[in-house]
Amino acid sequence: MPSKPSNMKSYEEEVKTFSWDISKKELEYKDGDIINIGWYCSDRICEKGKAEKLALIWESSKGEEKRYTFNDLRLITNTMASYLKNLGVNQGDRVCLFMDKIPELYMGFLGVLKLGAIAQPLFSAFGSESLLTRLEDATTTAIMTQKKHLPKVRNILEKMPYLKYIIVVDDDGSKALREREFALNIETEPKIEKFDCFPSTAETKSVLHYTSGTTGKPKGAQHVHYSLISQYITAKYVLDLQEDDVYWCTADPGWVTGTSYGIIGVWANGVTQCVTDIGFTADNWYKFAEKNKVTVWYSAPTAIRSLMKEGTAAVKKHDLSSLRHLASVGEPLNAEAVIWSQEAFGMMFHDTFWQTETGSIMVSNYPGMKIKPGSMGKPFPGITATVLDLKTSEPITKKGIVGMIAFQPNWPSIIRTYWNNEEIYKSKFKNGWYLSGDRASIDEEGYYWFVGRDDDVINTAGHLVGPFEIESALLEHPAVAESAVVGKPDPVNMEVVKAFIALKPGYDQNKMLELEIMNFVRKKLSALAMPQEIEFVDSLPKTRSGKIMRRVLRAKEWGEEIGDISTLENDM
Ligand code: PRX
């Protein structure tokens, strides 16, 4: 597609003049007004004369296709909100969305927000235990799911007295539903023309995204409806979404990219998007982009590296001339991938950096800006960013020195707390800065260069997994006495999970046991959390106070210096 003027005319100019008021003005929102994301993404777009414009083009893995206009979106989200309300779901209740990437997931999310309830999206590949941990923490009232995922919910139902409603969105009546289970079919349910959206204001809770940390259980990052102000304008300026675009975000709404930019940012801009449930192969993906004439594509480094493996020849088999802007998020985007994308698609992937906690893009490469392959780019206008000295937490003024990425906590979509965990939330702030937990350096021209995380969280294929959650699951296996879980380098997924395990007396180290343990974790948690490698050890390196030192094990995997181990109790 011939290049066209981007929404952000010049980064330098924007930095001088930008204010969040620009976003508010475009959304016709004034401080103190009602602001409901569900309404902004559907009703408002219809009011702007785009009722018949396509909002969603959806294709299943079996090739089935469905199309929805913004008016369909408005009616179906009304219908879902009203259905939940009639069941007894109230404002502020947590409603979990536990579905594959089907239309009901996208519409259900907005329906929950219209009702004023809190949307809690969870990755549908999670096993029962991952699900339970997160539903228990949020004392979730309702879960919307598909038949295929029902067994995982039923497995843990007895432990969840607070879960009153299990809504099955694809029930065909062939098997009787059980206690607490209800069927909702958006195709046949009478459409609700008018639903009075909950009059949420800026600080009304909206989305609760669970994210993993180094210690403890996953934490629920609490967002509010005001996040729209950030998500709308970053989708417009960074992803450059424009009126006639067909946008494709490959992320799953179980993770923040799939909601901030796979639902909210795109539809608040009134832009058409396409979604597929189709499994990953380079050919499948190119076919999908070609068929739908995708113009803007937001993906992730693991996917890009997988495409790279198939080479440029696979690209050239397809007509991808509709593409005009490419962006990436979730993990470091290596320089080779950026250079390859220029060769393969005639344009570079624009790296963007942000987190579940930030709710929107914080550091990025912008359309029209010089890209330095391997760099994450520069802070979004309106964001005050720095790197802090790792010891003093003071901003580093010298260029090229590695510190912790930090932001002044004053942008609209910053999280408001962690569910039930104000203490950990507070620990994210120091000297007036929000601490990202990531390390980077800033060069002479103000470009940010990612170095790594400042904690033990593992980033596998762009998904964060917490070592503690995996270690806890491992301990439930009868053969495991103790374990330590770290990330191990991987050429495609960046990191994969590796577990060091000391067995209980009487158990032999062997391949069968290794596979059994791997499978045990996969079933309980998810395939992402499953160790790809297990190393049996006699004991684990510990501090004198008995804390397992994952960093010693990790350093070995990465061939790095081990650092100060003066507190180490035993040598490996
Ligand atoms: O470590 C950083 C990495 O992903 C973390 C955030 O993960 P999550 O909260 O799951 O949100 C992912 C999608 C927004 C960050 O703390 N990360 C994200 N983007 C990048 C990145 N690492 C390097 N480069 C990026 N562009």
Coordinates of C-alpha atoms and ligand atoms in Angstrom, one line a residue:
M1 CA 0.0 0.0 0.0
P2 CA 1.4 3.4 -0.8
S3 CA 2.5 5.2 2.3
K4 CA 0.1 7.8 3.6
P5 CA 0.6 10.6 6.1
S6 CA 0.7 9.2 9.6
N7 CA -1.5 10.5 12.4
M8 CA 1.5 11.7 14.4
K9 CA 3.1 14.2 12.1
S10 CA 6.4 14.6 13.9
Y11 CA 7.6 13.0 17.1
E12 CA 9.7 16.0 18.1
E13 CA 6.8 18.4 17.6
E14 CA 4.4 16.2 19.4
V15 CA 6.7 15.9 22.4
K16 CA 6.6 19.7 22.7
T17 CA 2.8 20.2 22.3
F18 CA 1.2 16.9 23.5
S19 CA -1.2 16.8 26.3
W20 CA -3.7 14.1 27.3
D21 CA -6.4 16.8 26.7
I22 CA -6.0 16.1 23.0
S23 CA -7.3 12.6 23.5
K24 CA -10.1 13.8 25.8
K25 CA -11.1 16.4 23.3
E26 CA -11.3 13.9 20.5
L27 CA -13.3 11.6 22.7
E28 CA -15.5 14.5 23.7
Y29 CA -14.8 13.7 27.3
K30 CA -14.5 16.3 30.0
D31 CA -13.1 15.6 33.5
G32 CA -16.0 14.4 35.7
D33 CA -18.1 13.1 32.8
I34 CA -19.4 9.6 32.6
I35 CA -16.8 7.4 30.8
N36 CA -17.7 3.8 29.9
I37 CA -15.3 1.9 27.6
G38 CA -18.1 -0.4 26.4
W39 CA -20.1 2.5 25.2
Y40 CA -17.2 4.3 23.7
C41 CA -16.2 1.2 21.6
S42 CA -19.7 0.6 20.2
D43 CA -22.6 3.1 20.8
R44 CA -20.4 6.1 20.3
I45 CA -19.0 4.8 17.0
C46 CA -22.6 4.2 15.8
E47 CA -23.5 7.8 16.8
K48 CA -20.6 9.0 14.7
G49 CA -22.3 7.6 11.7
K50 CA -20.4 4.4 11.4
A51 CA -23.1 1.9 12.5
E52 CA -22.8 -0.1 9.3
K53 CA -19.0 -0.1 9.2
L54 CA -17.4 -3.5 9.8
A55 CA -16.0 -3.8 13.4
L56 CA -14.9 -7.4 13.3
I57 CA -14.0 -10.0 10.7
W58 CA -13.6 -13.3 12.4
E59 CA -12.3 -16.5 11.0
S60 CA -12.2 -19.8 12.9
S61 CA -9.5 -22.5 12.6
K62 CA -12.0 -24.4 10.5
G63 CA -12.4 -21.6 8.0
E64 CA -15.8 -20.4 9.2
E65 CA -16.2 -16.7 8.9
K66 CA -18.3 -14.2 10.7
R67 CA -18.6 -10.4 10.2
Y68 CA -20.0 -7.9 12.6
T69 CA -20.7 -4.2 12.1
F70 CA -20.4 -1.6 14.8
N71 CA -24.2 -1.7 15.1
D72 CA -23.9 -5.5 15.7
L73 CA -21.3 -4.8 18.3
R74 CA -23.6 -2.3 20.0
L75 CA -26.6 -4.7 20.0
I76 CA -24.7 -7.8 21.1
T77 CA -22.8 -6.1 23.9
N78 CA -26.1 -4.6 25.1
T79 CA -27.6 -8.1 24.9
M80 CA -24.7 -9.6 26.9
A81 CA -24.7 -6.9 29.5
S82 CA -28.5 -7.2 29.9
Y83 CA -28.2 -11.0 30.2
L84 CA -25.7 -10.8 32.9
K85 CA -27.7 -8.2 34.8
N86 CA -30.8 -10.3 34.6
L87 CA -28.9 -13.3 36.0
G88 CA -27.9 -11.2 39.0
V89 CA -24.4 -10.0 38.2
N90 CA -23.9 -6.5 39.7
Q91 CA -21.7 -3.5 39.2
G92 CA -18.2 -4.2 40.6
D93 CA -18.6 -8.0 40.4
R94 CA -15.7 -9.8 38.7
V95 CA -16.7 -11.6 35.5
C96 CA -14.1 -13.8 34.1
L97 CA -13.8 -14.3 30.3
F98 CA -12.3 -17.7 29.7
M99 CA -12.7 -18.3 26.0
D100 CA -10.6 -18.9 22.9
K101 CA -10.4 -16.0 20.5
I102 CA -14.1 -16.2 19.5
P103 CA -16.5 -13.2 18.9
E104 CA -18.2 -13.8 22.3
L105 CA -14.9 -13.1 24.0
Y106 CA -14.6 -9.6 22.4
M107 CA -18.3 -8.8 22.8
G108 CA -18.5 -10.3 26.3
F109 CA -15.6 -8.1 27.4
L110 CA -17.4 -4.9 26.4
G111 CA -20.7 -6.2 27.7
V112 CA -19.2 -6.7 31.2
L113 CA -17.9 -3.1 31.0
K114 CA -21.2 -1.7 29.9
L115 CA -22.8 -3.3 33.0
G116 CA -20.2 -1.7 35.3
A117 CA -18.8 -5.1 36.3
I118 CA -15.1 -5.8 36.2
A119 CA -13.8 -7.8 33.2
Q120 CA -11.3 -10.5 34.2
P121 CA -9.9 -12.0 31.0
L122 CA -7.9 -15.2 31.4
F123 CA -6.0 -17.2 28.8
S124 CA -8.1 -20.1 27.8
A125 CA -5.1 -22.5 27.7
F126 CA -4.8 -22.2 31.4
G127 CA -5.4 -25.4 33.4
S128 CA -7.6 -25.8 36.4
E129 CA -5.1 -24.7 38.9
S130 CA -4.0 -21.6 37.1
L131 CA -7.7 -20.7 36.8
L132 CA -8.4 -21.4 40.5
T133 CA -5.6 -19.3 41.8
R134 CA -6.9 -16.3 39.8
L135 CA -10.6 -16.8 40.5
E136 CA -10.0 -17.3 44.1
D137 CA -8.0 -14.2 44.5
A138 CA -10.6 -12.1 42.8
T139 CA -13.6 -14.0 44.3
T140 CA -15.1 -14.0 40.8
T141 CA -18.9 -14.0 40.6
A142 CA -19.3 -15.3 37.0
I143 CA -17.3 -16.9 34.3
M144 CA -18.1 -16.9 30.6
T145 CA -16.7 -19.8 28.8
Q146 CA -17.1 -22.5 26.1
K147 CA -18.2 -26.1 26.4
K148 CA -14.7 -27.3 25.7
H149 CA -13.4 -25.5 28.8
L150 CA -16.2 -26.5 31.1
P151 CA -14.4 -29.6 32.5
K152 CA -11.6 -27.3 33.8
V153 CA -14.2 -25.2 35.6
R154 CA -16.1 -28.2 36.9
N155 CA -12.9 -29.7 38.3
I156 CA -12.5 -26.8 40.8
L157 CA -16.1 -25.8 41.3
E158 CA -16.4 -27.1 44.8
K159 CA -13.6 -24.9 45.9
M160 CA -15.4 -21.8 44.5
P161 CA -18.5 -21.1 46.5
Y162 CA -18.3 -17.4 45.3
L163 CA -18.7 -18.4 41.7
K164 CA -22.4 -18.2 41.1
Y165 CA -22.8 -18.2 37.3
I166 CA -21.0 -20.2 34.7
I167 CA -22.2 -18.9 31.3
V168 CA -21.7 -21.2 28.4
V169 CA -21.6 -19.3 25.1
D170 CA -21.8 -22.2 22.7
D171 CA -24.2 -24.6 24.4
D172 CA -26.1 -26.6 21.9
G173 CA -28.4 -28.4 24.3
S174 CA -26.9 -31.8 23.5
K175 CA -25.7 -32.3 27.1
A176 CA -27.6 -31.1 30.2
L177 CA -26.0 -28.2 31.9
R178 CA -25.3 -28.6 35.6
E179 CA -25.8 -26.6 38.7
R180 CA -24.8 -22.9 38.3
E181 CA -24.4 -23.3 34.5
F182 CA -26.4 -21.2 32.1
A183 CA -26.5 -21.0 28.3
L184 CA -26.2 -17.8 26.3
N185 CA -26.3 -17.8 22.5
I186 CA -25.6 -14.4 21.0
E187 CA -27.0 -15.5 17.7
T188 CA -30.4 -16.4 19.0
E189 CA -30.8 -14.3 22.1
P190 CA -33.3 -11.4 21.4
K191 CA -31.2 -8.3 20.7
I192 CA -31.4 -5.5 23.2
E193 CA -31.8 -2.2 21.3
K194 CA -31.3 0.0 24.4
F195 CA -29.2 -0.8 27.4
D196 CA -28.4 1.8 30.0
C197 CA -24.7 1.5 30.4
F198 CA -23.5 1.8 34.0
P199 CA -22.6 5.5 34.5
S200 CA -19.0 4.8 35.3
T201 CA -16.6 7.7 35.8
A202 CA -12.9 7.9 35.5
E203 CA -11.9 5.9 38.5
T204 CA -14.6 3.1 38.1
K205 CA -12.8 -0.2 38.0
S206 CA -12.8 -1.8 34.5
V207 CA -10.3 -4.6 33.7
L208 CA -8.5 -6.9 36.1
H209 CA -5.5 -8.6 34.3
Y210 CA -3.5 -11.2 36.2
T211 CA 0.2 -11.0 35.8
S212 CA 3.0 -13.0 37.3
G213 CA 5.7 -11.8 39.6
T214 CA 8.8 -13.4 41.1
T215 CA 7.3 -14.2 44.4
G216 CA 3.9 -15.1 45.5
K217 CA 0.8 -15.8 43.5
P218 CA -0.1 -13.9 40.3
K219 CA -1.3 -10.4 41.0
G220 CA -4.5 -8.8 39.6
A221 CA -3.5 -5.5 37.9
Q222 CA -6.6 -3.2 38.4
H223 CA -7.4 -0.8 35.6
V224 CA -10.1 1.9 35.4
H225 CA -12.3 3.2 32.7
Y226 CA -10.1 6.3 32.4
S227 CA -7.5 4.1 30.8
L228 CA -9.4 4.7 27.6
I229 CA -7.7 8.2 27.3
S230 CA -4.3 6.5 26.9
Q231 CA -5.4 3.5 24.9
Y232 CA -7.3 5.6 22.3
I233 CA -4.5 8.1 21.5
T234 CA -1.7 5.5 21.6
A235 CA -3.6 3.3 19.2
K236 CA -4.0 6.3 17.0
Y237 CA -0.5 7.7 17.2
V238 CA 1.7 4.6 17.6
L239 CA -0.3 2.0 15.7
D240 CA -1.3 4.8 13.4
L241 CA -4.9 3.4 13.1
Q242 CA -6.8 5.3 10.4
E243 CA -10.4 5.3 9.0
D244 CA -9.9 2.7 6.2
D245 CA -7.5 0.4 8.0
V246 CA -7.9 -3.3 8.5
Y247 CA -6.0 -4.0 11.7
W248 CA -4.8 -7.3 12.9
C249 CA -3.6 -7.8 16.5
T250 CA -2.3 -11.3 17.0
A251 CA -2.4 -11.2 20.8
D252 CA -5.0 -13.1 22.8
P253 CA -7.2 -10.9 25.1
G254 CA -6.2 -13.2 28.0
W255 CA -3.2 -10.8 28.0
V256 CA -3.1 -7.1 28.1
T257 CA -2.1 -6.5 24.5
G258 CA -5.2 -8.3 23.4
T259 CA -7.5 -6.0 25.4
S260 CA -5.8 -2.6 25.3
Y261 CA -5.1 -2.9 21.6
G262 CA -7.1 -5.9 20.5
I263 CA -10.4 -4.4 21.8
I264 CA -10.3 -1.0 23.4
G265 CA -7.8 1.1 21.3
V266 CA -8.9 -0.2 18.0
W267 CA -12.7 0.0 18.4
A268 CA -12.6 3.3 20.3
N269 CA -11.0 4.6 17.1
G270 CA -13.8 3.1 15.1
V271 CA -11.4 0.9 13.1
T272 CA -12.2 -2.5 11.5
Q273 CA -10.2 -5.4 12.8
C274 CA -9.8 -9.0 11.9
V275 CA -9.2 -11.9 14.3
T276 CA -8.4 -15.5 13.8
D277 CA -8.2 -18.5 16.0
I278 CA -6.2 -20.3 13.4
G279 CA -3.0 -22.0 14.6
F280 CA 0.4 -20.5 13.8
T281 CA 2.1 -21.4 10.6
A282 CA 3.8 -18.8 8.4
D283 CA 1.6 -19.8 5.5
N284 CA -1.7 -19.6 7.5
W285 CA -0.8 -16.2 8.8
Y286 CA 0.2 -14.8 5.4
K287 CA -2.9 -16.2 3.9
F288 CA -5.1 -14.5 6.5
A289 CA -3.3 -11.2 6.1
E290 CA -3.6 -11.4 2.3
K291 CA -7.3 -12.5 2.3
N292 CA -8.3 -9.7 4.6
K293 CA -6.0 -7.1 3.1
V294 CA -4.6 -6.3 6.5
T295 CA -3.0 -2.8 6.6
V296 CA -1.7 -2.6 10.2
W297 CA -0.3 -5.5 12.0
Y298 CA 0.6 -5.7 15.7
S299 CA 2.4 -8.9 16.7
A300 CA 5.2 -10.2 18.9
P301 CA 8.9 -11.1 18.5
T302 CA 8.4 -14.8 18.9
A303 CA 6.0 -14.9 16.0
I304 CA 8.3 -12.7 13.9
R305 CA 11.2 -15.0 14.6
S306 CA 9.1 -18.0 13.7
L307 CA 8.2 -16.3 10.4
M308 CA 11.8 -15.5 9.8
K309 CA 12.6 -19.1 10.1
E310 CA 10.4 -19.8 7.0
G311 CA 12.4 -17.1 5.1
T312 CA 11.4 -14.4 2.7
A313 CA 10.4 -17.0 0.0
A314 CA 7.3 -17.9 2.1
V315 CA 6.3 -14.2 2.2
K316 CA 6.7 -13.7 -1.5
K317 CA 4.2 -16.4 -2.3
H318 CA 1.5 -14.0 -1.0
D319 CA 0.3 -10.6 -2.0
L320 CA 0.8 -8.6 1.1
S321 CA 0.9 -5.3 -0.6
S322 CA -2.0 -4.0 1.6
L323 CA 0.4 -3.9 4.6
R324 CA 1.5 -0.4 5.6
H325 CA 2.5 -0.4 9.2
L326 CA 4.0 -3.2 11.4
A327 CA 4.5 -3.1 15.2
S328 CA 5.6 -5.5 17.8
V329 CA 5.5 -5.9 21.6
G330 CA 6.1 -8.3 24.5
E331 CA 9.8 -9.1 24.3
P332 CA 13.0 -7.7 23.0
L333 CA 12.7 -7.4 19.2
N334 CA 16.2 -8.2 18.0
A335 CA 17.9 -6.1 15.3
E336 CA 18.0 -9.1 12.9
A337 CA 14.2 -9.4 13.0
V338 CA 13.8 -5.7 12.2
I339 CA 16.2 -5.9 9.3
W340 CA 14.6 -9.0 8.1
S341 CA 11.2 -7.5 8.1
Q342 CA 12.4 -4.7 5.8
E343 CA 13.7 -7.3 3.4
A344 CA 10.6 -9.5 3.6
F345 CA 7.8 -6.9 3.8
G346 CA 9.5 -3.7 2.6
M347 CA 9.0 -2.1 6.0
M348 CA 10.3 -2.5 9.5
F349 CA 8.6 -3.8 12.6
H350 CA 8.2 -0.9 15.0
D351 CA 9.1 -2.1 18.5
T352 CA 6.8 -1.0 21.3
F353 CA 7.4 -1.4 25.1
W354 CA 4.9 -1.5 27.8
Q355 CA 3.4 -3.7 30.5
T356 CA 0.2 -5.0 32.0
E357 CA 0.6 -2.4 34.7
T358 CA 1.1 0.5 32.3
G359 CA -2.1 -0.4 30.3
S360 CA -0.8 1.4 27.2
I361 CA 2.4 1.8 25.1
M362 CA 5.1 3.7 27.0
V363 CA 8.2 3.6 24.8
S364 CA 8.0 3.1 21.1
N365 CA 9.2 3.6 17.6
Y366 CA 6.8 5.9 15.8
P367 CA 5.7 6.0 12.2
G368 CA 8.1 8.2 10.3
M369 CA 10.7 8.2 13.0
K370 CA 14.2 6.9 12.3
I371 CA 14.4 3.3 13.6
K372 CA 17.5 2.0 15.2
P373 CA 17.1 -1.8 14.9
G374 CA 17.3 -3.4 18.3
S375 CA 16.1 -0.2 20.2
M376 CA 12.7 0.1 21.7
G377 CA 12.5 3.8 20.6
K378 CA 11.5 6.8 22.7
P379 CA 8.9 7.6 25.3
F380 CA 5.4 8.3 24.1
P381 CA 4.7 12.1 24.2
G382 CA 3.0 12.8 27.5
I383 CA 5.1 10.1 29.3
T384 CA 8.1 11.2 31.4
A385 CA 10.5 8.3 31.4
T386 CA 14.0 7.8 32.7
V387 CA 16.4 5.0 33.9
L388 CA 17.1 5.0 37.6
D389 CA 20.4 4.0 39.2
L390 CA 20.0 0.4 40.4
K391 CA 21.3 1.3 43.9
T392 CA 20.1 4.8 44.6
S393 CA 17.0 4.9 42.5
E394 CA 18.0 8.4 41.3
P395 CA 17.7 9.2 37.5
I396 CA 20.9 8.5 35.6
T397 CA 22.0 11.5 33.6
K398 CA 25.0 9.9 31.8
K399 CA 24.1 8.3 28.5
G400 CA 24.6 4.6 27.9
I401 CA 24.5 3.5 31.5
V402 CA 22.1 0.7 32.4
G403 CA 19.4 1.4 35.0
M404 CA 15.8 0.6 35.8
I405 CA 13.2 2.0 33.4
A406 CA 10.9 4.2 35.4
F407 CA 8.0 6.5 34.6
Q408 CA 6.4 9.5 36.3
P409 CA 3.1 7.9 37.4
N410 CA 0.8 10.4 35.8
W411 CA -0.6 8.9 32.6
P412 CA -4.2 7.9 32.4
S413 CA -3.9 4.1 32.1
I414 CA -1.5 3.3 34.9
I415 CA -2.9 0.6 37.2
R416 CA -4.7 1.8 40.3
T417 CA -3.7 -1.1 42.5
Y418 CA -3.2 -4.9 42.6
W419 CA -6.3 -6.7 43.7
N420 CA -6.0 -7.5 47.4
N421 CA -2.4 -6.4 47.4
E422 CA -1.9 -2.8 48.0
E423 CA 1.4 -3.5 49.6
I424 CA 3.1 -4.9 46.5
Y425 CA 1.4 -2.2 44.5
K426 CA 3.1 0.5 46.7
S427 CA 6.4 -1.3 46.4
K428 CA 6.3 -0.4 42.7
F429 CA 6.9 3.2 43.4
K430 CA 10.1 5.0 44.7
N431 CA 11.2 8.6 44.8
G432 CA 8.1 9.6 42.8
W433 CA 8.7 7.1 40.0
Y434 CA 6.8 4.0 38.9
L435 CA 9.4 1.2 38.7
S436 CA 9.0 -1.0 35.6
G437 CA 11.2 -3.8 36.9
D438 CA 13.1 -3.7 33.5
R439 CA 16.6 -2.6 32.8
A440 CA 17.7 -0.4 29.9
S441 CA 20.1 2.3 28.8
I442 CA 19.4 5.5 26.9
D443 CA 21.7 6.6 24.1
E444 CA 22.8 10.1 23.1
E445 CA 19.8 10.5 20.9
G446 CA 17.3 9.5 23.6
Y447 CA 16.6 5.9 22.3
Y448 CA 16.0 3.2 24.8
W449 CA 17.9 -0.1 24.6
F450 CA 16.4 -3.0 26.6
V451 CA 18.8 -5.0 28.7
G452 CA 16.6 -7.4 30.7
R453 CA 14.3 -7.9 33.6
D454 CA 15.3 -7.0 37.1
D455 CA 13.6 -10.0 38.6
D456 CA 13.2 -13.7 38.1
V457 CA 10.1 -13.6 36.0
I458 CA 10.4 -15.7 32.8
N459 CA 9.3 -14.2 29.5
T460 CA 8.5 -17.1 27.2
A461 CA 7.2 -16.2 23.8
G462 CA 6.1 -12.9 25.1
H463 CA 4.2 -14.3 28.1
L464 CA 5.3 -13.8 31.6
V465 CA 5.4 -16.8 33.9
G466 CA 6.2 -16.7 37.5
P467 CA 8.8 -19.2 38.8
F468 CA 7.0 -19.4 42.1
E469 CA 3.8 -20.6 40.6
I470 CA 5.6 -23.4 38.8
E471 CA 7.7 -24.3 41.8
S472 CA 4.6 -24.6 43.9
A473 CA 2.9 -26.9 41.3
L474 CA 6.1 -29.0 41.1
L475 CA 6.0 -29.5 44.8
E476 CA 2.6 -31.1 44.5
H477 CA 4.2 -33.9 42.5
P478 CA 4.9 -36.8 44.9
A479 CA 8.5 -37.3 43.6
V480 CA 9.6 -33.7 44.0
A481 CA 11.4 -32.6 47.2
E482 CA 12.4 -29.1 46.1
S483 CA 12.8 -27.2 42.9
A484 CA 14.0 -24.0 41.3
V485 CA 12.6 -22.7 38.1
V486 CA 14.5 -20.3 35.8
G487 CA 14.4 -19.1 32.2
K488 CA 16.8 -20.7 29.7
P489 CA 17.7 -19.1 26.4
D490 CA 15.8 -20.2 23.4
P491 CA 16.3 -19.0 19.8
V492 CA 12.6 -18.5 19.0
N493 CA 10.7 -18.1 22.3
M494 CA 13.5 -16.0 23.8
E495 CA 13.2 -18.0 27.0
V496 CA 11.7 -21.4 28.0
V497 CA 11.1 -22.7 31.4
K498 CA 13.8 -24.9 32.9
A499 CA 13.3 -26.7 36.3
F500 CA 16.0 -27.9 38.6
I501 CA 14.6 -30.7 40.8
A502 CA 15.8 -32.5 43.8
L503 CA 13.9 -35.8 44.2
K504 CA 12.6 -37.3 47.4
P505 CA 14.4 -40.4 48.6
G506 CA 13.3 -43.5 46.8
Y507 CA 12.7 -41.9 43.5
D508 CA 15.1 -42.5 40.5
Q509 CA 16.0 -39.9 38.0
N510 CA 14.8 -41.2 34.6
K511 CA 13.2 -40.0 31.4
M512 CA 9.8 -41.4 32.2
L513 CA 9.7 -39.4 35.5
E514 CA 10.9 -36.3 33.7
L515 CA 8.1 -36.5 31.1
E516 CA 5.5 -37.2 33.8
I517 CA 6.6 -34.2 35.8
M518 CA 6.4 -32.0 32.7
N519 CA 3.0 -33.2 31.9
F520 CA 1.9 -32.7 35.5
V521 CA 2.7 -29.0 35.2
R522 CA 1.2 -28.6 31.8
K523 CA -2.1 -30.0 33.0
K524 CA -2.2 -28.0 36.2
L525 CA -1.0 -24.7 34.9
S526 CA -0.5 -24.4 31.1
A527 CA 1.8 -25.4 28.3
L528 CA 3.6 -22.1 28.7
A529 CA 4.5 -22.9 32.3
M530 CA 5.6 -26.5 31.5
P531 CA 9.3 -27.0 31.9
Q532 CA 10.9 -27.7 28.5
E533 CA 13.9 -29.1 30.4
I534 CA 14.3 -30.7 33.7
E535 CA 17.7 -31.2 35.4
F536 CA 17.8 -33.4 38.4
V537 CA 20.2 -32.3 41.1
D538 CA 21.1 -33.5 44.5
S539 CA 20.5 -30.1 46.1
L540 CA 19.8 -26.5 45.2
P541 CA 22.0 -23.5 45.8
K542 CA 20.6 -21.6 48.8
T543 CA 21.5 -18.6 50.9
R544 CA 22.4 -19.2 54.5
S545 CA 18.9 -18.3 55.4
G546 CA 17.6 -21.1 53.2
K547 CA 16.3 -19.1 50.3
I548 CA 16.9 -20.8 46.9
M549 CA 19.1 -18.7 44.7
R550 CA 17.6 -18.9 41.3
R551 CA 19.9 -16.3 40.0
V552 CA 22.9 -18.6 40.3
L553 CA 21.1 -21.2 38.2
R554 CA 19.9 -18.7 35.7
A555 CA 23.4 -17.2 35.3
K556 CA 24.7 -20.7 34.5
E557 CA 22.1 -21.1 31.8
W558 CA 22.9 -17.8 30.2
G559 CA 26.7 -18.2 30.5
E560 CA 26.8 -15.0 32.7
E561 CA 28.8 -14.0 35.7
I562 CA 27.2 -15.4 38.8
G563 CA 28.0 -12.2 40.8
D564 CA 28.1 -12.0 44.6
I565 CA 27.5 -15.4 46.1
S566 CA 29.0 -14.7 49.5
T567 CA 25.7 -15.7 51.1
L568 CA 25.6 -19.0 49.3
E569 CA 25.2 -22.0 51.6
N570 CA 26.1 -24.9 49.3
D571 CA 27.9 -25.2 45.9
M572 CA 26.2 -26.9 43.1
Ligands
PRX1 O1 10.0 -7.4 30.5 C1 9.2 -6.5 29.7 C2 8.6 -7.3 28.5 O2 7.4 -7.8 28.9 C3 7.1 -7.3 30.3 C4 5.6 -6.9 30.4 O3 4.9 -8.1 30.2 P1 3.3 -8.1 30.3 O4 2.9 -7.3 31.6 O5 2.8 -9.4 30.2 O6 2.9 -7.2 29.1 C5 3.2 -7.6 27.8 C6 2.6 -6.8 26.8 C7 2.5 -5.3 27.0 C8 7.9 -6.1 30.4 O7 8.1 -5.7 31.7 N1 8.5 -6.5 27.3 C9 7.3 -5.9 26.8 N2 7.6 -5.3 25.7 C10 8.9 -5.4 25.5 C11 9.5 -6.1 26.5 N3 10.8 -6.4 26.6 C12 11.6 -5.9 25.6 N4 11.1 -5.2 24.6 C13 9.8 -4.9 24.5 N5 9.4 -4.2 23.4

